[in-house]
Coordinates of C-alpha atoms in Angstrom, one line a residue:
Chain A
X1333 CA 30.7 69.2 44.1
X1334 CA 27.0 70.3 46.0
X1335 CA 25.1 73.5 45.3
X1336 CA 25.1 76.3 48.7
X1337 CA 21.2 74.5 48.9
X1338 CA 22.6 71.2 49.9
X1339 CA 24.7 72.4 52.1
X1340 CA 22.4 73.8 53.9
X1341 CA 20.3 71.1 54.0
X1342 CA 23.4 68.8 54.9
X1343 CA 23.9 71.4 57.6
X1344 CA 19.5 71.2 58.9
X1345 CA 19.9 67.3 59.0
X1346 CA 18.0 66.0 60.1
X1347 CA 15.3 68.5 60.7
X1348 CA 13.8 69.7 57.2
X1349 CA 13.5 66.5 56.0
X1350 CA 10.5 65.9 53.7
X1351 CA 8.3 63.3 55.4
X1352 CA 4.6 62.2 55.4
X1353 CA 2.7 64.4 57.6
X1354 CA 0.8 61.6 59.6
X1355 CA 1.3 58.3 59.4
X1356 CA 5.2 57.0 59.9
X1357 CA 7.3 59.3 60.8
X1358 CA 11.2 59.0 61.6
X1359 CA 12.2 58.8 64.8
X1360 CA 15.2 59.2 67.0
X1361 CA 15.5 56.0 66.8
X1362 CA 17.1 55.9 63.5
X1363 CA 18.8 58.4 64.9
X1364 CA 21.0 56.2 66.9
X1365 CA 21.1 53.4 64.5
X1366 CA 23.3 56.0 62.6
X1367 CA 25.5 56.3 64.7
X1368 CA 26.3 53.3 66.1
X1369 CA 26.2 51.6 62.5
X1370 CA 28.8 54.8 62.3
X1371 CA 31.1 54.1 65.0
X1372 CA 33.0 51.6 62.3
X1373 CA 34.5 52.1 59.1
X1374 CA 31.6 52.0 56.3
X1375 CA 32.5 51.8 52.8
X1376 CA 31.2 49.9 49.7
X1377 CA 27.5 49.4 49.4
X1378 CA 25.0 49.5 51.9
X1379 CA 21.3 48.8 52.3
X1380 CA 18.5 50.8 54.1
X1381 CA 16.2 47.6 54.8
X1382 CA 12.6 50.0 55.2
X1383 CA 14.1 52.8 54.8
X1384 CA 10.8 55.5 55.1
X1385 CA 12.4 59.1 54.4
X1386 CA 15.6 57.7 53.9
X1387 CA 16.9 58.9 57.6
X1388 CA 19.0 56.7 58.7
X1389 CA 20.8 55.4 55.1
X1390 CA 21.1 59.3 54.7
X1391 CA 22.0 59.9 57.9
X1392 CA 25.6 58.0 57.7
X1393 CA 26.5 59.0 53.9
X1394 CA 26.4 62.9 55.2
X1395 CA 29.0 61.4 57.8
X1396 CA 30.9 58.8 55.1
X1397 CA 31.9 59.7 51.9
X1398 CA 32.7 56.1 50.8
X1399 CA 30.0 54.3 50.0
X1400 CA 26.7 54.0 47.7
X1401 CA 24.1 53.3 49.4
X1402 CA 20.5 51.9 48.2
X1403 CA 17.3 52.5 50.5
X1404 CA 14.3 50.0 49.9
X1405 CA 10.9 50.5 50.9
X1406 CA 7.5 49.7 49.6
X1407 CA 5.6 52.1 50.1
X1408 CA 5.4 54.2 46.9
X1409 CA 4.6 57.7 49.0
X1410 CA 7.6 57.0 51.6
X1411 CA 9.5 56.5 48.6
X1412 CA 8.7 60.1 46.9
X1413 CA 9.2 61.6 50.2
X1414 CA 13.2 60.1 50.7
X1415 CA 13.9 60.8 46.6
X1416 CA 13.1 64.4 47.2
X1417 CA 15.7 63.7 50.7
X1418 CA 18.4 62.2 48.8
X1419 CA 17.8 65.6 46.3
X1420 CA 17.7 67.9 48.9
X1421 CA 20.9 66.4 49.9
X1422 CA 22.1 66.6 46.7
X1423 CA 23.0 62.6 47.0
X1424 CA 21.3 61.4 43.8
X1425 CA 24.7 60.0 43.0
X1426 CA 25.2 57.9 45.9
X1427 CA 22.0 57.2 47.5
X1428 CA 19.3 54.8 45.1
X1429 CA 16.0 54.1 45.5
X1430 CA 13.9 50.7 45.3
X1431 CA 10.3 49.6 45.2
X1432 CA 10.6 45.9 46.9
X1433 CA 9.0 44.3 50.2
X1434 CA 11.2 43.6 52.7
X1435 CA 9.5 39.8 51.9
X1436 CA 11.2 39.6 48.1
X1437 CA 11.6 39.7 45.7
X1438 CA 14.0 42.2 46.5
X1439 CA 16.0 42.1 42.4
X1440 CA 19.2 42.2 44.2
X1441 CA 21.8 39.4 44.2
X1442 CA 22.4 37.4 47.2
X1443 CA 25.8 38.8 49.0
X1444 CA 25.7 41.7 47.7
X1445 CA 25.5 44.5 50.5
X1446 CA 28.6 45.3 52.4
X1447 CA 26.5 46.6 55.1
X1448 CA 23.1 46.4 55.9
X1449 CA 20.8 48.7 58.2
X1450 CA 17.1 48.4 59.8
X1451 CA 15.1 50.1 61.8
X1452 CA 12.7 47.6 61.4
X1453 CA 9.0 47.9 62.9
X1454 CA 8.2 47.7 66.2
X1455 CA 5.6 44.7 66.2
X1456 CA 4.6 42.6 64.1
X1457 CA 1.6 42.6 61.8
X1458 CA -1.1 40.8 64.1
X1459 CA 0.3 41.8 67.1
X1460 CA -0.7 44.8 69.3
X1461 CA -2.6 47.8 69.0
X1462 CA -4.9 47.5 65.6
X1463 CA -6.5 51.2 64.2
X1464 CA -10.2 52.3 65.2
X1465 CA -10.4 52.5 61.1
X1466 CA -10.5 48.8 60.0
X1467 CA -10.0 49.3 56.5
X1468 CA -6.7 51.7 57.1
X1469 CA -5.7 48.7 59.7
X1470 CA -5.6 45.9 56.2
X1471 CA -4.3 49.3 54.5
X1472 CA -0.9 49.5 56.8
X1473 CA -0.6 45.5 57.8
X1474 CA -1.1 44.0 54.5
X1475 CA 2.2 45.7 53.3
X1476 CA 3.9 45.6 56.2
X1477 CA 6.7 42.7 57.1
X1478 CA 7.9 41.2 60.4
X1479 CA 11.2 41.5 62.0
X1480 CA 11.2 37.9 61.1
X1481 CA 11.5 39.3 57.1
X1482 CA 13.6 41.7 57.9
X1483 CA 16.3 39.8 59.2
X1484 CA 16.0 37.1 56.9
X1485 CA 16.4 39.8 54.0
X1486 CA 19.9 41.2 55.7
X1487 CA 20.9 37.4 55.9
X1488 CA 20.0 37.2 52.4
X1489 CA 22.3 40.2 50.7
X1490 CA 25.0 40.4 53.2
X1491 CA 28.2 39.4 52.7
X1492 CA 29.7 36.8 54.2
X1493 CA 31.8 38.4 57.2
X1494 CA 30.0 41.6 56.8
X1495 CA 27.3 43.5 58.9
X1496 CA 24.0 44.1 59.4
X1497 CA 23.2 46.8 62.3
X1498 CA 19.6 46.9 63.6
X1499 CA 17.8 48.3 66.5
X1500 CA 15.0 47.3 68.4
X1501 CA 12.9 46.9 71.5
X1502 CA 15.2 45.9 74.1
X1503 CA 12.0 44.1 75.8
X1504 CA 12.3 41.6 71.7
X1505 CA 15.8 41.1 72.4
X1506 CA 15.6 37.1 72.6
X1507 CA 13.3 37.6 70.2
X1508 CA 15.6 39.2 67.7
X1509 CA 19.1 37.0 69.0
X1510 CA 16.8 33.5 68.3
X1511 CA 16.5 35.2 64.4
X1512 CA 19.8 36.5 63.7
X1513 CA 21.5 33.1 64.2
X1514 CA 18.8 31.4 62.6
X1515 CA 20.0 33.2 59.7
X1516 CA 23.6 33.3 60.6
X1517 CA 23.7 36.5 61.1
X1518 CA 26.5 35.5 64.5
X1519 CA 25.9 39.0 66.9
X1520 CA 28.5 40.3 68.2
X1521 CA 27.3 43.5 69.6
X1522 CA 24.9 44.7 71.4
X1523 CA 23.7 48.5 73.4
X1524 CA 21.3 48.9 75.6
X1525 CA 19.6 52.1 75.1
X1526 CA 17.9 53.3 78.6
X1527 CA 15.7 56.5 78.8
X1528 CA 17.2 56.9 82.0
X1529 CA 20.1 55.8 84.4
X1530 CA 17.7 54.0 86.6
X1531 CA 14.9 52.4 84.1
X1532 CA 14.9 49.7 81.8
X1533 CA 16.0 49.7 78.8
X1534 CA 13.8 50.6 76.1
X1535 CA 15.6 49.2 72.6
X1536 CA 18.9 47.4 71.4
X1537 CA 21.0 48.5 69.3
X1538 CA 22.9 45.2 67.8
X1539 CA 25.9 44.6 65.5
X1540 CA 25.8 41.2 63.8
X1541 CA 28.3 39.3 61.4
X1542 CA 27.1 36.8 58.4
X1543 CA 29.0 33.4 59.8
X1544 CA 30.6 34.7 62.4
X1545 CA 32.3 33.4 65.6
X1546 CA 30.6 32.5 68.5
X1547 CA 31.2 35.3 71.6
X1548 CA 29.4 38.9 71.8
X1549 CA 30.8 42.5 73.3
X1550 CA 27.6 44.7 76.1
X1551 CA 28.9 47.7 75.9
X1552 CA 28.1 49.7 78.4
X1553 CA 24.6 51.2 78.1
X1554 CA 23.6 54.7 76.3
X1555 CA 21.4 56.5 79.4
X1556 CA 19.3 58.9 77.3
X1557 CA 17.7 61.0 79.6
X1558 CA 18.6 63.5 82.9
X1559 CA 17.2 66.1 85.3
X1560 CA 12.9 66.1 85.7
X1561 CA 10.3 67.7 84.3
X1562 CA 10.8 71.0 82.5
X1563 CA 15.1 70.5 83.7
X1564 CA 15.2 67.3 81.5
X1565 CA 17.8 67.2 78.9
X1566 CA 19.8 64.0 76.7
X1567 CA 22.9 63.4 78.8
X1568 CA 26.4 64.4 77.7
X1569 CA 27.1 60.7 76.5
X1570 CA 24.0 60.3 74.5
X1571 CA 24.6 63.4 72.6
X1572 CA 28.2 62.4 72.2
X1573 CA 27.4 59.7 70.5
X1574 CA 24.6 61.2 68.4
X1575 CA 24.9 65.1 68.1
X1576 CA 21.7 64.4 65.3
X1577 CA 19.7 63.7 69.1
X1578 CA 19.6 67.5 69.8
X1579 CA 17.9 67.9 66.9
X1580 CA 14.3 68.9 68.2
X1581 CA 15.6 70.7 71.2
X1582 CA 14.3 73.8 71.4
X1583 CA 17.0 76.0 72.5
X1584 CA 14.2 78.7 74.0
X1585 CA 12.7 75.7 76.1
X1586 CA 14.5 74.0 78.3
X1587 CA 12.8 70.4 77.8
X1588 CA 14.9 69.0 75.3
X1589 CA 12.8 65.9 75.1
X1590 CA 13.9 64.9 71.2
X1591 CA 11.0 62.5 70.7
X1592 CA 8.3 64.1 71.1
X1593 CA 7.1 65.3 67.5
X1594 CA 9.3 62.6 65.5
X1595 CA 7.2 58.9 66.8
X1596 CA 7.6 56.0 64.4
X1597 CA 4.2 54.9 65.5
X1598 CA 1.7 57.7 64.2
Chain B
X333 CA 16.2 26.5 116.8
X334 CA 20.2 27.7 116.1
X335 CA 23.3 27.2 118.1
X336 CA 25.7 30.3 119.1
X337 CA 28.1 28.4 116.5
X338 CA 26.0 27.8 113.9
X339 CA 24.7 31.5 114.6
X340 CA 28.2 33.0 113.8
X341 CA 28.7 31.4 111.3
X342 CA 26.1 32.6 109.2
X343 CA 27.1 36.3 110.3
X344 CA 30.6 35.2 109.0
X345 CA 28.7 33.8 105.7
X346 CA 30.2 33.6 103.0
X347 CA 33.4 34.0 105.2
X348 CA 34.5 30.7 106.5
X349 CA 32.7 28.4 104.3
X350 CA 34.4 24.7 103.7
X351 CA 35.4 24.4 100.6
X352 CA 38.8 22.5 98.1
X353 CA 42.1 24.2 98.5
X354 CA 42.6 23.7 94.7
X355 CA 39.8 23.2 92.1
X356 CA 36.8 25.2 91.9
X357 CA 36.3 27.3 94.5
X358 CA 33.4 29.7 95.1
X359 CA 33.8 33.1 93.6
X360 CA 31.3 36.8 93.9
X361 CA 29.3 35.4 90.9
X362 CA 27.7 32.6 93.1
X363 CA 26.6 35.8 95.4
X364 CA 25.6 38.0 92.7
X365 CA 23.5 35.1 91.5
X366 CA 21.5 34.6 95.4
X367 CA 21.1 37.9 95.6
X368 CA 19.0 38.6 91.9
X369 CA 16.9 34.9 92.9
X370 CA 16.4 36.7 96.4
X371 CA 14.8 40.2 94.7
X372 CA 11.7 38.2 94.3
X373 CA 10.0 35.6 97.6
X374 CA 11.1 32.8 97.6
X375 CA 9.5 30.0 98.6
X376 CA 8.8 25.8 98.3
X377 CA 11.3 23.6 96.7
X378 CA 14.3 25.0 95.1
X379 CA 16.7 23.8 93.8
X380 CA 20.5 24.2 92.7
X381 CA 21.9 22.9 90.1
X382 CA 25.9 22.0 90.7
X383 CA 25.8 23.0 93.6
X384 CA 29.3 23.1 94.7
X385 CA 30.4 23.4 98.1
X386 CA 26.5 24.7 97.9
X387 CA 27.5 28.9 98.4
X388 CA 24.1 29.9 95.9
X389 CA 21.3 28.0 97.3
X390 CA 23.0 29.1 101.2
X391 CA 22.9 32.1 100.8
X392 CA 19.0 32.4 99.6
X393 CA 18.2 30.1 102.3
X394 CA 20.1 33.0 104.7
X395 CA 17.7 35.8 103.7
X396 CA 14.7 33.4 102.8
X397 CA 13.5 31.2 105.6
X398 CA 10.4 29.9 104.2
X399 CA 12.4 27.4 101.8
X400 CA 13.4 24.2 101.0
X401 CA 16.5 23.4 99.4
X402 CA 17.9 20.6 96.8
X403 CA 22.0 21.3 96.2
X404 CA 22.9 18.9 93.5
X405 CA 26.3 18.0 92.2
X406 CA 28.4 15.4 91.0
X407 CA 31.0 15.6 92.1
X408 CA 32.3 13.5 95.4
X409 CA 34.7 16.0 97.1
X410 CA 32.1 18.9 96.0
X411 CA 29.2 17.2 98.4
X412 CA 31.4 16.9 101.1
X413 CA 32.0 20.4 101.6
X414 CA 28.4 21.4 101.1
X415 CA 27.5 18.6 103.6
X416 CA 29.8 20.4 106.7
X417 CA 28.5 23.8 104.9
X418 CA 24.9 22.9 105.8
X419 CA 26.0 21.6 109.6
X420 CA 27.8 24.0 110.0
X421 CA 24.9 27.0 109.1
X422 CA 22.4 24.8 110.5
X423 CA 20.7 23.7 107.8
X424 CA 20.3 19.5 108.6
X425 CA 16.9 20.0 108.3
X426 CA 16.0 22.1 105.3
X427 CA 18.7 21.9 102.8
X428 CA 19.5 17.8 101.3
X429 CA 23.1 17.4 98.9
X430 CA 22.0 15.3 96.2
X431 CA 24.9 13.5 94.3
X432 CA 23.6 13.4 90.2
X433 CA 25.3 14.1 87.2
X434 CA 22.8 17.5 85.8
X435 CA 22.7 15.5 83.3
X436 CA 20.1 13.1 84.8
X437 CA 19.4 10.9 85.9
X438 CA 18.2 13.3 88.9
X439 CA 16.2 11.2 90.2
X440 CA 13.7 14.3 90.7
X441 CA 10.6 14.3 89.8
X442 CA 9.7 16.5 86.3
X443 CA 8.3 20.1 87.4
X444 CA 8.6 19.7 91.0
X445 CA 10.8 22.8 92.0
X446 CA 9.5 25.7 92.8
X447 CA 12.7 27.9 91.6
X448 CA 16.2 26.5 89.7
X449 CA 19.6 28.2 90.8
X450 CA 22.0 27.6 88.2
X451 CA 26.3 29.0 87.9
X452 CA 27.0 26.9 85.3
X453 CA 30.1 27.0 84.6
X454 CA 31.3 29.4 81.5
X455 CA 33.1 27.5 79.7
X456 CA 31.4 24.1 77.4
X457 CA 33.5 20.6 77.9
X458 CA 35.8 20.9 74.9
X459 CA 36.2 24.4 74.8
X460 CA 39.1 26.3 75.6
X461 CA 41.9 26.4 77.4
X462 CA 43.2 23.1 79.1
X463 CA 44.7 22.1 81.5
X464 CA 48.9 21.5 81.2
X465 CA 48.1 17.7 83.0
X466 CA 46.0 15.5 80.6
X467 CA 45.0 13.4 83.3
X468 CA 43.5 16.4 85.2
X469 CA 42.3 17.9 82.2
X470 CA 40.2 14.5 81.8
X471 CA 39.1 14.3 85.1
X472 CA 38.3 18.0 85.2
X473 CA 36.1 17.5 81.8
X474 CA 34.7 14.6 82.1
X475 CA 32.2 14.3 84.4
X476 CA 31.5 18.1 83.5
X477 CA 28.3 19.0 81.2
X478 CA 27.5 22.1 78.7
X479 CA 25.5 24.6 79.2
X480 CA 22.9 23.2 77.7
X481 CA 22.6 20.2 79.6
X482 CA 22.3 23.3 83.1
X483 CA 19.8 24.9 80.7
X484 CA 17.9 21.2 79.9
X485 CA 18.3 20.2 83.6
X486 CA 16.6 23.3 84.4
X487 CA 13.8 23.1 82.2
X488 CA 12.2 20.2 83.2
X489 CA 12.2 20.2 87.1
X490 CA 10.9 23.7 87.3
X491 CA 7.4 23.2 87.3
X492 CA 5.0 25.1 84.9
X493 CA 5.0 29.3 85.6
X494 CA 7.9 29.1 87.7
X495 CA 11.1 30.9 87.5
X496 CA 15.3 29.8 87.0
X497 CA 17.7 32.1 87.3
X498 CA 21.1 31.9 85.8
X499 CA 24.6 33.4 85.5
X500 CA 26.5 33.7 82.9
X501 CA 28.6 35.1 80.5
X502 CA 27.5 38.3 78.9
X503 CA 29.8 37.0 76.2
X504 CA 27.2 33.8 75.9
X505 CA 23.9 36.3 76.3
X506 CA 23.2 34.8 73.0
X507 CA 23.7 31.4 73.3
X508 CA 22.3 31.4 76.8
X509 CA 18.6 32.7 75.4
X510 CA 18.3 30.3 72.6
X511 CA 18.8 27.6 74.7
X512 CA 16.5 28.9 77.3
X513 CA 13.2 29.3 74.5
X514 CA 14.3 25.6 73.5
X515 CA 13.1 24.4 76.8
X516 CA 10.4 26.5 77.4
X517 CA 12.3 29.0 79.0
X518 CA 11.2 32.8 78.7
X519 CA 13.2 34.8 79.3
X520 CA 11.5 37.9 81.5
X521 CA 14.8 39.6 83.1
X522 CA 18.1 40.4 82.3
X523 CA 20.8 42.0 84.1
X524 CA 24.0 42.8 82.9
X525 CA 26.4 42.9 85.5
X526 CA 29.6 45.6 84.9
X527 CA 33.1 45.4 86.2
X528 CA 33.3 49.4 85.7
X529 CA 31.3 52.1 84.7
X530 CA 33.2 52.2 81.2
X531 CA 33.0 48.2 80.6
X532 CA 31.7 45.7 78.6
X533 CA 29.5 43.3 80.5
X534 CA 31.4 40.4 81.9
X535 CA 28.3 38.7 83.0
X536 CA 24.4 38.3 83.2
X537 CA 22.3 37.4 85.5
X538 CA 18.7 36.2 83.8
X539 CA 15.5 35.3 85.5
X540 CA 13.7 33.0 82.9
X541 CA 9.6 31.7 84.0
X542 CA 8.5 28.2 82.2
X543 CA 5.7 28.6 79.6
X544 CA 5.6 32.6 80.2
X545 CA 4.9 34.8 78.1
X546 CA 6.9 36.9 75.0
X547 CA 8.9 40.5 76.2
X548 CA 11.4 41.0 79.1
X549 CA 13.1 44.3 81.2
X550 CA 16.6 44.4 80.5
X551 CA 17.0 46.7 84.2
X552 CA 19.7 49.0 84.6
X553 CA 23.3 47.4 84.5
X554 CA 25.0 46.7 87.8
X555 CA 28.8 48.5 88.0
X556 CA 30.7 46.2 90.0
X557 CA 33.6 49.1 90.9
X558 CA 34.9 52.7 90.6
X559 CA 38.1 54.2 91.8
X560 CA 41.9 53.0 90.2
X561 CA 44.4 51.0 91.3
X562 CA 44.5 51.1 95.2
X563 CA 42.2 53.0 95.6
X564 CA 39.5 50.8 93.5
X565 CA 36.2 49.8 95.7
X566 CA 32.7 48.3 95.3
X567 CA 29.8 50.5 94.9
X568 CA 27.2 51.5 96.6
X569 CA 24.9 50.4 94.2
X570 CA 26.6 46.8 93.8
X571 CA 27.3 46.4 97.8
X572 CA 23.6 47.6 98.0
X573 CA 22.6 44.7 95.4
X574 CA 24.5 42.8 97.3
X575 CA 26.1 43.0 100.9
X576 CA 28.1 40.4 101.7
X577 CA 30.1 41.1 98.5
X578 CA 32.4 42.5 101.0
X579 CA 33.2 39.7 102.2
X580 CA 36.6 39.2 100.2
X581 CA 36.8 43.2 101.1
X582 CA 40.2 43.6 103.9
X583 CA 39.7 47.0 105.8
X584 CA 43.3 47.0 106.3
X585 CA 43.7 47.6 102.1
X586 CA 42.2 49.9 100.3
X587 CA 41.8 47.5 97.2
X588 CA 38.0 46.0 97.9
X589 CA 38.2 44.2 94.7
X590 CA 36.5 41.2 95.4
X591 CA 37.0 38.9 93.0
X592 CA 40.7 38.1 94.2
X593 CA 40.9 35.0 95.4
X594 CA 37.6 33.3 95.6
X595 CA 38.1 32.4 91.3
X596 CA 35.6 30.2 89.8
X597 CA 38.2 28.5 88.0
X598 CA 41.5 27.7 89.3

C-alpha cells in the first residue's frame, strides 16, 4: 500500500533522490545497470554491492515487485541517503541496508543471493588521479575497494547458477573478464555502450553466471547520443533500453545529455 | 618487377587463389583479419600463423610492400596451395613458407617477428562436432592445435612492444583475452563483427601488444550485411573496411553475401 507521496516519488524516480551535495553522486551508469539487469526476470534476493544512495537496487525494485533487495555500502553518509530514499519510495519492507566493507566480512551467508548488481568504482585505489588535498585523498581511498574486491564478493555471495550484473569501463573489459572467471563467474552477455555511433565504447555491461558454461553473447551495442552541439539528444534505442535516462533531459533546453550533473566521480 | 600474369592475379585477389577443392578453404574472416591488421603501418617481418593457402599474409602483402612475410602451417597440402599462390602473385622474394607445428618447434627465433597474424581454428580439438568418418576426424584433429597453442606461439615469436592480430569467435572473447594476457600479449583494440545491426556479434578482431600497458579501445562494431532475402548486401562500411569482401558478390545475382562458398569449416 503506497501513499500518494510514495507514488509521486516513484513516478519521479530517479529525480528527487537524496544524495550528497558533493562527493559521489549517482550517474546514468547506475540507471543503465538497472535496465540491463531488468531485461531478465528478477526475483528472490538481490544484492546491490556498493549501493551508494541506492539508485541501482531501487530502480530495479520499482520495475520488479518480486524481490527483496539488500544494499551494501561502507559509507555511513551514503547509507543515510539510501535509507531516506528507501523510505521516500515506500520500500522499507523490501529493501534492507547493510553497512559492510565490500572486502568483507559482509554478515551474509555464502551463496545467499539470487542476483548481485554492482557499479563499482572505475579506478582502483592507488591508481589514477588523486585529490590535491592529501587528507581527503586518504579518506576517500582508505575505505575504497578495487574492482577485484567487488568481483570476489559477488562470486562468494551469489548462488550457484545464478547471475551477477556489472557495469564498468570498456577499456578495462579484459581485466573484468579475467577477474570474473577467477571467481567462477562465467560471463554470458556483454553489451558495450558507445556515446555515439562512431566513438569507441565507454562502458560495458556484463552478465555472468556462477559456474556457468562457456560461450558468451556480444549484443549489438547501445548508442547513447546522436546529433551535434545543441542538437545532441538521446537516441530512440537508448530511451527504449532505459527510459529513465531522460531524467536529466531539460525540456526547456534542447540539449538533453543526461550525464551533466550526475557524475559518479566528483 | 611483376609480369602481366602476376599483375592480373594481384588485381583478382582473392579470386583465383589455389586451395583444396574440399577441406579447409579460406573464408571472408581471413580478409577481415588482413584489413584489420593493415589499418596500421606494416613493415618488418610478419608471421601468418596457420597460414593455410596463404590468404591472410598475401592479402596484407598486396597492400603493404614493406615487409617480409612468413607463412607457417603443418599441412603439406595446404602449403602446396600456398606456394602456388605465392608464385602466381609474384611474391617469391618476400613471402616464405615454413612447415611447422603451431605447438612448436617452429625453427624461428624467439621475439623475431614484428607482427603475428592468426585466424586460428574456431573449435579446439576434441570440442564441438566431429566428422562422421572417424578416420577422417582423427586425421583432421591429430595435427590441429587449439587456440591456446596459437596464442602461445604468437607471444613467443613476436618482438617486445610489437603486435599480434587475431580473428576469432566473439563467443570465445573471454577465453581469448585470458590466453593473450597469460602470454603477456596485452589486448589494446577490439572490433566486434556483427552479421546485421541487430544480431549478436559473430566474430571479434583483436590487436594485442607484447608487454603493452593496460587499457583497451572497443571500436564501433563492423556490421556486415543489410537488407533482407534477395536484397541482402554488404554494408558500405563493411566494403570500406575491406573492399575485398566484394569478391564473392555476383553482379548477376543481387544476393551479395560473401561467405556462401568460402567456409573455413567444410
